[in-house]
Structures are given as structure tokens and as C-alpha cells.
Amino acid sequence: MRVILGADHAGFPYKTILASMLKEAGYEVLDLGTHTVTPSDYPDYAAAVAEAIINKEGERGILICGSAVGVSIAANKFKGIRAGVCHDTYSAHQSVEHDDVNILCLGARVIGLELAKDIVYTFLKAEFSGEERHVKRLEKISAIEAGWGSK
Ligand SMILES: O=C(CO)[C@H](O)[C@H](O)COP(=O)(O)O
């Protein structure tokens, strides 16, 4: 699986560690920055990762900022992106199984590194269930997206 990573300055240290962890575990990693702790703007990295997921440059994305909230807001502005803030392992797998989340958002100022590692593995191993009730709900989300800009 190819995993696309992005973070602002607050998420950069976690991103660096998670990228190494994933490479060692055999995942292919595309790191879209930032590559320093110099202050940067999380929407830039959220947009880069969202566009890469839409363009099928990887199967899953991981975005990290201080709280996870900023990157999730920005990524969810893109049609076809389902970005979820998951700071526990239950949400990390249910968000994929039920909601077909394609970008995991983590807050480096909120959770510890070891929990972040567990959440990342849980998220990447989870699969969408394909159950009818979830498909129906996702279709409703797509219908909302289809209406964007029409009012
Ligand atoms: O969590 C975030 C957005 O939700 C950002 O990482 C955070 O706002 C950055 O803060 P600062 O510029 O003060 O380092």
C-alpha cells in the first residue's frame, strides 16, 4: 500500500517518525512535506495530500497538525475526500469500516507518539465493509458534495 503523508510544522516531528516506521514496515511512503519545523500553513499540506489521494497517487493519506482539526477541515473541502480525526484505535478502524475514510488526521499536540503509531497501523489495516447501510450513507454524502456551489 502506498501512503501519502503531510503535516505542518506542528506535525512535522511525528510525520518524520511515522514515515520511517511505515517504510520499515514495508509500506510505500510519499511524503508531501513540510520538511522543517519552520512555521507553515496546514491547508497547503492538506490540499496536497487530498489532491494526491484524488489522483490515486496512493490509497490512504495521513495528515498531522497540532490538533488534527485544521487539516481535517481543509482536506474535507475536496470532493471524494473523507478525512477523519481519530485519536483512539476504535475510531481508526470504524472510520474506515463504516465511513470509508481515506485520510487519517492526527493531532501531534493532543496524543502521544506511541498511541499515534497504533492508530496509524489500525487505520491502514482496516477495510471498508461495503455493507449496504454504509454504502447508502456514503451515497448521501456524495449527493451533498454534488450540490456544492449550486445554491
Ligand atoms: O493544529 C493546528 C490547526 O488545527 C495547527 O497545527 C496550529 O494552529 C499551529 O499553531 P501555531 O502556528 O501557533 O504553531
mmCIF file of C-alpha atoms and ligand atoms in Angstrom:
data_model
loop_
_atom_site.group_PDB
_atom_site.id
_atom_site.type_symbol
_atom_site.label_atom_id
_atom_site.label_comp_id
_atom_site.label_asym_id
_atom_site.label_seq_id
_atom_site.Cartn_x
_atom_site.Cartn_y
_atom_site.Cartn_z
ATOM 1 C CA MET A 1 0.000 0.000 0.000
ATOM 2 C CA ARG A 2 1.182 3.499 -0.811
ATOM 3 C CA VAL A 3 0.595 6.014 1.991
ATOM 4 C CA ILE A 4 0.679 9.767 1.411
ATOM 5 C CA LEU A 5 1.842 11.910 4.320
ATOM 6 C CA GLY A 6 1.538 15.606 5.024
ATOM 7 C CA ALA A 7 1.973 17.851 8.051
ATOM 8 C CA ASP A 8 2.536 21.414 9.104
ATOM 9 C CA HIS A 9 5.344 22.452 11.461
ATOM 10 C CA ALA A 10 3.423 21.129 14.481
ATOM 11 C CA GLY A 11 3.037 17.718 12.891
ATOM 12 C CA PHE A 12 6.443 17.531 11.247
ATOM 13 C CA PRO A 13 8.268 15.641 14.043
ATOM 14 C CA TYR A 14 5.550 12.956 14.195
ATOM 15 C CA LYS A 15 5.431 12.723 10.410
ATOM 16 C CA THR A 16 9.167 12.084 10.256
ATOM 17 C CA ILE A 17 8.929 9.253 12.779
ATOM 18 C CA LEU A 18 5.773 7.746 11.259
ATOM 19 C CA ALA A 19 7.297 7.844 7.764
ATOM 20 C CA SER A 20 10.317 5.855 8.949
ATOM 21 C CA MET A 21 8.087 3.432 10.822
ATOM 22 C CA LEU A 22 5.914 2.807 7.780
ATOM 23 C CA LYS A 23 8.879 2.337 5.437
ATOM 24 C CA GLU A 24 10.420 -0.177 7.826
ATOM 25 C CA ALA A 25 7.072 -1.993 7.950
ATOM 26 C CA GLY A 26 7.072 -2.321 4.154
ATOM 27 C CA TYR A 27 4.690 0.466 3.198
ATOM 28 C CA GLU A 28 5.498 2.727 0.281
ATOM 29 C CA VAL A 29 5.503 6.331 1.523
ATOM 30 C CA LEU A 30 5.022 9.584 -0.403
ATOM 31 C CA ASP A 31 5.922 12.491 1.895
ATOM 32 C CA LEU A 32 4.499 15.790 0.628
ATOM 33 C CA GLY A 33 6.004 17.911 3.425
ATOM 34 C CA THR A 34 6.537 20.049 5.308
ATOM 35 C CA HIS A 35 10.135 19.049 5.778
ATOM 36 C CA THR A 36 11.101 21.506 8.522
ATOM 37 C CA VAL A 37 9.832 22.959 11.800
ATOM 38 C CA THR A 38 9.661 26.419 10.254
ATOM 39 C CA PRO A 39 6.081 27.694 10.708
ATOM 40 C CA SER A 40 3.895 26.734 7.782
ATOM 41 C CA ASP A 41 0.210 26.660 6.857
ATOM 42 C CA TYR A 42 -1.660 23.367 7.309
ATOM 43 C CA PRO A 43 -4.110 23.971 4.406
ATOM 44 C CA ASP A 44 -1.195 23.718 1.956
ATOM 45 C CA TYR A 45 -0.362 20.181 3.069
ATOM 46 C CA ALA A 46 -3.966 19.137 3.458
ATOM 47 C CA ALA A 47 -4.592 20.220 -0.139
ATOM 48 C CA ALA A 48 -1.514 18.418 -1.417
ATOM 49 C CA VAL A 49 -2.455 15.145 0.270
ATOM 50 C CA ALA A 50 -6.130 15.431 -0.710
ATOM 51 C CA GLU A 51 -5.241 16.032 -4.359
ATOM 52 C CA ALA A 52 -2.797 13.125 -4.334
ATOM 53 C CA ILE A 53 -5.493 10.812 -2.974
ATOM 54 C CA ILE A 54 -7.997 12.040 -5.573
ATOM 55 C CA ASN A 55 -5.357 11.470 -8.297
ATOM 56 C CA LYS A 56 -4.811 7.939 -6.972
ATOM 57 C CA GLU A 57 -1.134 8.507 -6.165
ATOM 58 C CA GLY A 58 -1.743 6.435 -3.055
ATOM 59 C CA GLU A 59 -4.513 4.520 -1.338
ATOM 60 C CA ARG A 60 -4.549 6.262 2.049
ATOM 61 C CA GLY A 61 -3.402 9.594 3.417
ATOM 62 C CA ILE A 62 -2.262 10.742 6.824
ATOM 63 C CA LEU A 63 -2.311 14.417 7.796
ATOM 64 C CA ILE A 64 -0.845 15.794 11.005
ATOM 65 C CA CYS A 65 -1.131 19.245 12.547
ATOM 66 C CA GLY A 66 -1.271 20.376 16.153
ATOM 67 C CA SER A 67 -4.872 19.408 16.848
ATOM 68 C CA ALA A 68 -5.866 17.429 13.690
ATOM 69 C CA VAL A 69 -8.801 19.796 13.313
ATOM 70 C CA GLY A 70 -7.301 22.231 10.822
ATOM 71 C CA VAL A 71 -6.076 19.575 8.400
ATOM 72 C CA SER A 72 -9.399 17.729 8.605
ATOM 73 C CA ILE A 73 -11.397 20.871 7.813
ATOM 74 C CA ALA A 74 -9.175 21.672 4.840
ATOM 75 C CA ALA A 75 -8.987 18.134 3.425
ATOM 76 C CA ASN A 76 -12.761 17.668 3.619
ATOM 77 C CA LYS A 77 -13.230 20.607 1.238
ATOM 78 C CA PHE A 78 -12.155 18.284 -1.586
ATOM 79 C CA LYS A 79 -14.758 16.134 -3.324
ATOM 80 C CA GLY A 80 -14.135 12.469 -2.698
ATOM 81 C CA ILE A 81 -12.109 13.067 0.445
ATOM 82 C CA ARG A 82 -13.353 11.588 3.683
ATOM 83 C CA ALA A 83 -10.885 12.788 6.309
ATOM 84 C CA GLY A 84 -11.411 11.825 9.924
ATOM 85 C CA VAL A 85 -9.859 12.920 13.196
ATOM 86 C CA CYS A 86 -9.117 9.680 15.061
ATOM 87 C CA HIS A 87 -7.404 9.858 18.408
ATOM 88 C CA ASP A 88 -8.326 6.335 19.502
ATOM 89 C CA THR A 89 -7.967 2.967 17.799
ATOM 90 C CA TYR A 90 -11.714 2.240 17.735
ATOM 91 C CA SER A 91 -12.374 5.308 15.596
ATOM 92 C CA ALA A 92 -9.334 4.482 13.479
ATOM 93 C CA HIS A 93 -10.867 1.203 12.270
ATOM 94 C CA GLN A 94 -14.563 2.060 12.406
ATOM 95 C CA SER A 95 -13.981 5.211 10.360
ATOM 96 C CA VAL A 96 -12.701 3.023 7.546
ATOM 97 C CA GLU A 97 -15.116 0.096 8.004
ATOM 98 C CA HIS A 98 -18.235 2.298 8.115
ATOM 99 C CA ASP A 99 -17.268 5.640 6.598
ATOM 100 C CA ASP A 100 -14.582 4.605 4.095
ATOM 101 C CA VAL A 101 -12.274 7.294 5.454
ATOM 102 C CA ASN A 102 -9.340 7.813 3.121
ATOM 103 C CA ILE A 103 -7.336 10.326 5.166
ATOM 104 C CA LEU A 104 -6.468 9.929 8.832
ATOM 105 C CA CYS A 105 -5.940 13.200 10.713
ATOM 106 C CA LEU A 106 -3.759 13.250 13.805
ATOM 107 C CA GLY A 107 -3.026 15.981 16.331
ATOM 108 C CA ALA A 108 0.568 15.889 17.465
ATOM 109 C CA ARG A 109 -0.235 18.221 20.362
ATOM 110 C CA VAL A 110 -3.085 16.001 21.519
ATOM 111 C CA ILE A 111 -1.946 12.373 21.541
ATOM 112 C CA GLY A 112 1.322 10.682 22.394
ATOM 113 C CA LEU A 113 3.570 9.191 19.780
ATOM 114 C CA GLU A 114 3.002 5.552 20.747
ATOM 115 C CA LEU A 115 -0.766 5.938 20.502
ATOM 116 C CA ALA A 116 -0.319 7.699 17.156
ATOM 117 C CA LYS A 117 1.672 4.707 15.891
ATOM 118 C CA ASP A 118 -1.063 2.254 16.972
ATOM 119 C CA ILE A 119 -3.740 4.417 15.375
ATOM 120 C CA VAL A 120 -1.811 4.577 12.106
ATOM 121 C CA TYR A 121 -1.415 0.789 11.889
ATOM 122 C CA THR A 122 -5.066 0.249 12.840
ATOM 123 C CA PHE A 123 -6.214 2.720 10.181
ATOM 124 C CA LEU A 124 -4.058 1.220 7.450
ATOM 125 C CA LYS A 125 -5.115 -2.361 8.162
ATOM 126 C CA ALA A 126 -8.839 -1.579 8.239
ATOM 127 C CA GLU A 127 -11.020 -2.144 5.162
ATOM 128 C CA PHE A 128 -14.391 -0.674 4.173
ATOM 129 C CA SER A 129 -17.092 -3.237 4.974
ATOM 130 C CA GLY A 130 -19.164 -2.489 1.877
ATOM 131 C CA GLU A 131 -22.343 -3.088 3.885
ATOM 132 C CA GLU A 132 -25.458 -1.690 2.281
ATOM 133 C CA ARG A 133 -26.365 0.728 5.053
ATOM 134 C CA HIS A 134 -22.908 2.294 4.929
ATOM 135 C CA VAL A 135 -22.908 2.490 1.133
ATOM 136 C CA LYS A 136 -26.279 4.255 1.287
ATOM 137 C CA ARG A 137 -24.948 6.802 3.782
ATOM 138 C CA LEU A 138 -21.845 7.452 1.708
ATOM 139 C CA GLU A 139 -24.049 7.993 -1.326
ATOM 140 C CA LYS A 140 -25.880 10.656 0.668
ATOM 141 C CA ILE A 141 -22.557 12.359 1.377
ATOM 142 C CA SER A 142 -21.714 12.217 -2.331
ATOM 143 C CA ALA A 143 -25.090 13.805 -3.080
ATOM 144 C CA ILE A 144 -24.255 16.644 -0.686
ATOM 145 C CA GLU A 145 -20.915 17.099 -2.461
ATOM 146 C CA ALA A 146 -22.625 17.093 -5.855
ATOM 147 C CA GLY A 147 -24.710 20.035 -4.681
ATOM 148 C CA TRP A 148 -21.730 22.141 -3.621
ATOM 149 C CA GLY A 149 -21.810 25.503 -5.313
ATOM 150 C CA SER A 150 -25.323 25.057 -6.645
ATOM 151 C CA LYS A 151 -27.080 27.301 -4.102
HETATM 152 O O1 LIG B 1 -3.416 22.493 14.950
HETATM 153 C C1 LIG B 1 -3.363 23.255 14.025
HETATM 154 C C2 LIG B 1 -4.580 23.620 13.238
HETATM 155 O O2 LIG B 1 -5.709 22.934 13.705
HETATM 156 C C3 LIG B 1 -2.074 23.935 13.707
HETATM 157 O O3 LIG B 1 -1.040 22.987 13.759
HETATM 158 C C4 LIG B 1 -1.851 25.030 14.725
HETATM 159 O O4 LIG B 1 -2.863 26.007 14.609
HETATM 160 C C5 LIG B 1 -0.474 25.687 14.553
HETATM 161 O O5 LIG B 1 -0.316 26.630 15.581
HETATM 162 P P1 LIG B 1 0.939 27.604 15.692
HETATM 163 O O6 LIG B 1 1.035 28.349 14.389
HETATM 164 O O7 LIG B 1 0.625 28.501 16.859
HETATM 165 O O8 LIG B 1 2.166 26.730 15.897
#
